[in-house]
Amino acid sequence: MFSEELWLENEKKCAVVRKPKPGRKRQELLAVAFGVKVGVKGAFLWPPLKLFACPQISSLVRRAALTHNDNHFNYEKTHNFKVHTFRGPHWCEYCANFMWGLIAQGVRCSDCGLNVHKQCSKHVPNDCQPDLKRIKKVYCCDLTTLVKAHNTQRPMVVDICIREIEARGLKSEGLYRVSGFTEHIEDVKMAFDREISNADERLEAVHEVLMLLPPAHYETLRYLMIHLKKVTMNEKDNFMNAENLGIVFGPTLMRPPEDSTLTTLHDMRYQKLIVQILIENEDVLF
């Protein structure tokens, strides 16, 4: 049980959290948010209700740690707040007060996941540190968001492309003048987007989907992929690799349920990709 003096002292700390002073050091704010006295052996904790809020303030700890990371490039980035409906009790990660209401209790940063009151979002510093799990694409992504998510000075795609061109393309005729094939360009862009995700997780997801197939469908697909894998082993003679076979068999094996020309054209790239993955990883997936 808390003593009366300890409870009063705790209430003072709560008041400080409700009205954070401008320029307050992040370490002090974190200490107050967690109910811990800095530099005192006999640290006290808030009541159980406040302890439940501790996981909600985890992003503050992450951002405070990144501030002191020497390898972190200090690009300022504003938060991308959007109105959000929270399930279950939630506390504001800026003022540490409860978010009241049943719907649209506050806002969440779609880049880093910071949860705050709508009114508190106006006072949150521009210290957004995007989470890679929330960044779905390399292309069509805000530049600052991308480099902060990867903790790099520049987008990795710029470094990789320039390195490749300087290694084997500086003497190519029509460099930066002759356009490439649209399909090849889209394949390269998709490859960069896929490298954001984990290859093992992708294979595991494909395997789980294969397990949902009816036995007859699964066995037919398995037998066909074994055959196509043998075809790729003779690529030097038949000039058919997994990508080429994906182009041929994709529209047949991965035909969409809707018979729509627009849908078919949109899905062709993904049809080719999934068949290519099945062929290349036949020994693992089946």
PDB file of N, CA, C and O in Angstrom, residues 9-39:
ATOM      1  N   GLU A   9       3.262  12.812  -3.373  1.00  0.00           N
ATOM      2  CA  GLU A   9       4.419  13.045  -4.236  1.00  0.00           C
ATOM      3  C   GLU A   9       4.156  12.514  -5.633  1.00  0.00           C
ATOM      4  O   GLU A   9       4.541  13.123  -6.646  1.00  0.00           O
ATOM      5  N   ASN A  10       3.461  11.384  -5.687  1.00  0.00           N
ATOM      6  CA  ASN A  10       3.109  10.801  -6.977  1.00  0.00           C
ATOM      7  C   ASN A  10       2.156  11.704  -7.752  1.00  0.00           C
ATOM      8  O   ASN A  10       2.275  11.889  -8.962  1.00  0.00           O
ATOM      9  N   GLU A  11       1.200  12.321  -7.047  1.00  0.00           N
ATOM     10  CA  GLU A  11       0.256  13.222  -7.692  1.00  0.00           C
ATOM     11  C   GLU A  11       0.960  14.437  -8.278  1.00  0.00           C
ATOM     12  O   GLU A  11       0.602  14.942  -9.335  1.00  0.00           O
ATOM     13  N   LYS A  12       1.992  14.924  -7.597  1.00  0.00           N
ATOM     14  CA  LYS A  12       2.760  16.051  -8.118  1.00  0.00           C
ATOM     15  C   LYS A  12       3.436  15.681  -9.426  1.00  0.00           C
ATOM     16  O   LYS A  12       3.495  16.464 -10.362  1.00  0.00           O
ATOM     17  N   LYS A  13       3.970  14.456  -9.445  1.00  0.00           N
ATOM     18  CA  LYS A  13       4.615  13.987 -10.672  1.00  0.00           C
ATOM     19  C   LYS A  13       3.597  13.879 -11.808  1.00  0.00           C
ATOM     20  O   LYS A  13       3.891  14.218 -12.954  1.00  0.00           O
ATOM     21  N   CYS A  14       2.392  13.416 -11.483  1.00  0.00           N
ATOM     22  CA  CYS A  14       1.349  13.299 -12.506  1.00  0.00           C
ATOM     23  C   CYS A  14       1.003  14.666 -13.073  1.00  0.00           C
ATOM     24  O   CYS A  14       0.776  14.827 -14.274  1.00  0.00           O
ATOM     25  N   ALA A  15       0.974  15.673 -12.197  1.00  0.00           N
ATOM     26  CA  ALA A  15       0.676  17.026 -12.654  1.00  0.00           C
ATOM     27  C   ALA A  15       1.738  17.532 -13.608  1.00  0.00           C
ATOM     28  O   ALA A  15       1.454  18.244 -14.569  1.00  0.00           O
ATOM     29  N   VAL A  16       2.982  17.142 -13.346  1.00  0.00           N
ATOM     30  CA  VAL A  16       4.065  17.557 -14.223  1.00  0.00           C
ATOM     31  C   VAL A  16       3.894  16.941 -15.595  1.00  0.00           C
ATOM     32  O   VAL A  16       4.124  17.572 -16.625  1.00  0.00           O
ATOM     33  N   VAL A  17       3.454  15.664 -15.621  1.00  0.00           N
ATOM     34  CA  VAL A  17       3.263  14.983 -16.898  1.00  0.00           C
ATOM     35  C   VAL A  17       2.136  15.623 -17.693  1.00  0.00           C
ATOM     36  O   VAL A  17       2.219  15.792 -18.902  1.00  0.00           O
ATOM     37  N   ARG A  18       1.069  16.037 -16.980  1.00  0.00           N
ATOM     38  CA  ARG A  18      -0.077  16.608 -17.683  1.00  0.00           C
ATOM     39  C   ARG A  18       0.273  17.930 -18.347  1.00  0.00           C
ATOM     40  O   ARG A  18      -0.295  18.293 -19.356  1.00  0.00           O
ATOM     41  N   LYS A  19       1.219  18.670 -17.768  1.00  0.00           N
ATOM     42  CA  LYS A  19       1.627  19.944 -18.337  1.00  0.00           C
ATOM     43  C   LYS A  19       3.133  19.951 -18.551  1.00  0.00           C
ATOM     44  O   LYS A  19       3.892  20.543 -17.784  1.00  0.00           O
ATOM     45  N   PRO A  20       3.599  19.258 -19.580  1.00  0.00           N
ATOM     46  CA  PRO A  20       5.039  19.183 -19.816  1.00  0.00           C
ATOM     47  C   PRO A  20       5.606  20.544 -20.168  1.00  0.00           C
ATOM     48  O   PRO A  20       5.030  21.286 -20.953  1.00  0.00           O
ATOM     49  N   LYS A  21       6.716  20.869 -19.574  1.00  0.00           N
ATOM     50  CA  LYS A  21       7.351  22.138 -19.845  1.00  0.00           C
ATOM     51  C   LYS A  21       8.058  22.080 -21.184  1.00  0.00           C
ATOM     52  O   LYS A  21       8.651  21.089 -21.547  1.00  0.00           O
ATOM     53  N   PRO A  22       7.998  23.201 -21.953  1.00  0.00           N
ATOM     54  CA  PRO A  22       8.723  23.238 -23.231  1.00  0.00           C
ATOM     55  C   PRO A  22      10.209  23.059 -22.997  1.00  0.00           C
ATOM     56  O   PRO A  22      10.799  23.636 -22.083  1.00  0.00           O
ATOM     57  N   GLY A  23      10.840  22.262 -23.847  1.00  0.00           N
ATOM     58  CA  GLY A  23      12.276  22.072 -23.733  1.00  0.00           C
ATOM     59  C   GLY A  23      12.696  21.066 -22.688  1.00  0.00           C
ATOM     60  O   GLY A  23      13.880  20.857 -22.452  1.00  0.00           O
ATOM     61  N   ARG A  24      11.734  20.444 -22.022  1.00  0.00           N
ATOM     62  CA  ARG A  24      12.089  19.449 -21.002  1.00  0.00           C
ATOM     63  C   ARG A  24      12.871  18.315 -21.652  1.00  0.00           C
ATOM     64  O   ARG A  24      12.515  17.827 -22.702  1.00  0.00           O
ATOM     65  N   LYS A  25      13.901  17.856 -20.982  1.00  0.00           N
ATOM     66  CA  LYS A  25      14.703  16.770 -21.522  1.00  0.00           C
ATOM     67  C   LYS A  25      13.886  15.496 -21.609  1.00  0.00           C
ATOM     68  O   LYS A  25      13.085  15.200 -20.751  1.00  0.00           O
ATOM     69  N   ARG A  26      14.109  14.742 -22.663  1.00  0.00           N
ATOM     70  CA  ARG A  26      13.342  13.532 -22.884  1.00  0.00           C
ATOM     71  C   ARG A  26      13.559  12.512 -21.776  1.00  0.00           C
ATOM     72  O   ARG A  26      12.666  11.789 -21.384  1.00  0.00           O
ATOM     73  N   GLN A  27      14.794  12.448 -21.258  1.00  0.00           N
ATOM     74  CA  GLN A  27      15.067  11.487 -20.196  1.00  0.00           C
ATOM     75  C   GLN A  27      14.209  11.776 -18.969  1.00  0.00           C
ATOM     76  O   GLN A  27      13.689  10.860 -18.328  1.00  0.00           O
ATOM     77  N   GLU A  28      14.022  13.061 -18.652  1.00  0.00           N
ATOM     78  CA  GLU A  28      13.209  13.424 -17.503  1.00  0.00           C
ATOM     79  C   GLU A  28      11.740  13.077 -17.744  1.00  0.00           C
ATOM     80  O   GLU A  28      11.057  12.592 -16.854  1.00  0.00           O
ATOM     81  N   LEU A  29      11.280  13.335 -18.967  1.00  0.00           N
ATOM     82  CA  LEU A  29       9.901  13.025 -19.288  1.00  0.00           C
ATOM     83  C   LEU A  29       9.633  11.527 -19.188  1.00  0.00           C
ATOM     84  O   LEU A  29       8.616  11.097 -18.663  1.00  0.00           O
ATOM     85  N   LEU A  30      10.584  10.737 -19.675  1.00  0.00           N
ATOM     86  CA  LEU A  30      10.432   9.290 -19.599  1.00  0.00           C
ATOM     87  C   LEU A  30      10.416   8.815 -18.155  1.00  0.00           C
ATOM     88  O   LEU A  30       9.645   7.945 -17.774  1.00  0.00           O
ATOM     89  N   ALA A  31      11.289   9.394 -17.360  1.00  0.00           N
ATOM     90  CA  ALA A  31      11.349   8.999 -15.955  1.00  0.00           C
ATOM     91  C   ALA A  31      10.030   9.282 -15.248  1.00  0.00           C
ATOM     92  O   ALA A  31       9.512   8.473 -14.487  1.00  0.00           O
ATOM     93  N   VAL A  32       9.467  10.473 -15.554  1.00  0.00           N
ATOM     94  CA  VAL A  32       8.190  10.826 -14.943  1.00  0.00           C
ATOM     95  C   VAL A  32       7.075   9.929 -15.465  1.00  0.00           C
ATOM     96  O   VAL A  32       6.210   9.472 -14.722  1.00  0.00           O
ATOM     97  N   ALA A  33       7.125   9.655 -16.788  1.00  0.00           N
ATOM     98  CA  ALA A  33       6.075   8.825 -17.389  1.00  0.00           C
ATOM     99  C   ALA A  33       6.040   7.432 -16.787  1.00  0.00           C
ATOM    100  O   ALA A  33       4.979   6.842 -16.621  1.00  0.00           O
ATOM    101  N   PHE A  34       7.215   6.901 -16.457  1.00  0.00           N
ATOM    102  CA  PHE A  34       7.284   5.561 -15.870  1.00  0.00           C
ATOM    103  C   PHE A  34       7.177   5.595 -14.350  1.00  0.00           C
ATOM    104  O   PHE A  34       7.221   4.563 -13.702  1.00  0.00           O
ATOM    105  N   GLY A  35       7.061   6.788 -13.776  1.00  0.00           N
ATOM    106  CA  GLY A  35       6.921   6.878 -12.332  1.00  0.00           C
ATOM    107  C   GLY A  35       8.178   6.532 -11.581  1.00  0.00           C
ATOM    108  O   GLY A  35       8.140   5.929 -10.519  1.00  0.00           O
ATOM    109  N   VAL A  36       9.325   6.896 -12.111  1.00  0.00           N
ATOM    110  CA  VAL A  36      10.600   6.564 -11.483  1.00  0.00           C
ATOM    111  C   VAL A  36      11.372   7.836 -11.185  1.00  0.00           C
ATOM    112  O   VAL A  36      11.475   8.720 -12.035  1.00  0.00           O
ATOM    113  N   LYS A  37      11.916   7.953 -10.002  1.00  0.00           N
ATOM    114  CA  LYS A  37      12.752   9.086  -9.645  1.00  0.00           C
ATOM    115  C   LYS A  37      14.153   8.873 -10.201  1.00  0.00           C
ATOM    116  O   LYS A  37      14.740   7.822 -10.028  1.00  0.00           O
ATOM    117  N   VAL A  38      14.692   9.873 -10.840  1.00  0.00           N
ATOM    118  CA  VAL A  38      16.029   9.779 -11.407  1.00  0.00           C
ATOM    119  C   VAL A  38      17.065   9.958 -10.305  1.00  0.00           C
ATOM    120  O   VAL A  38      17.013  10.919  -9.545  1.00  0.00           O
ATOM    121  N   GLY A  39      18.004   9.017 -10.243  1.00  0.00           N
ATOM    122  CA  GLY A  39      19.104   9.145  -9.306  1.00  0.00           C
ATOM    123  C   GLY A  39      18.766   8.801  -7.879  1.00  0.00           C
ATOM    124  O   GLY A  39      19.529   9.090  -6.972  1.00  0.00           O
TER     125      GLY A  39
END
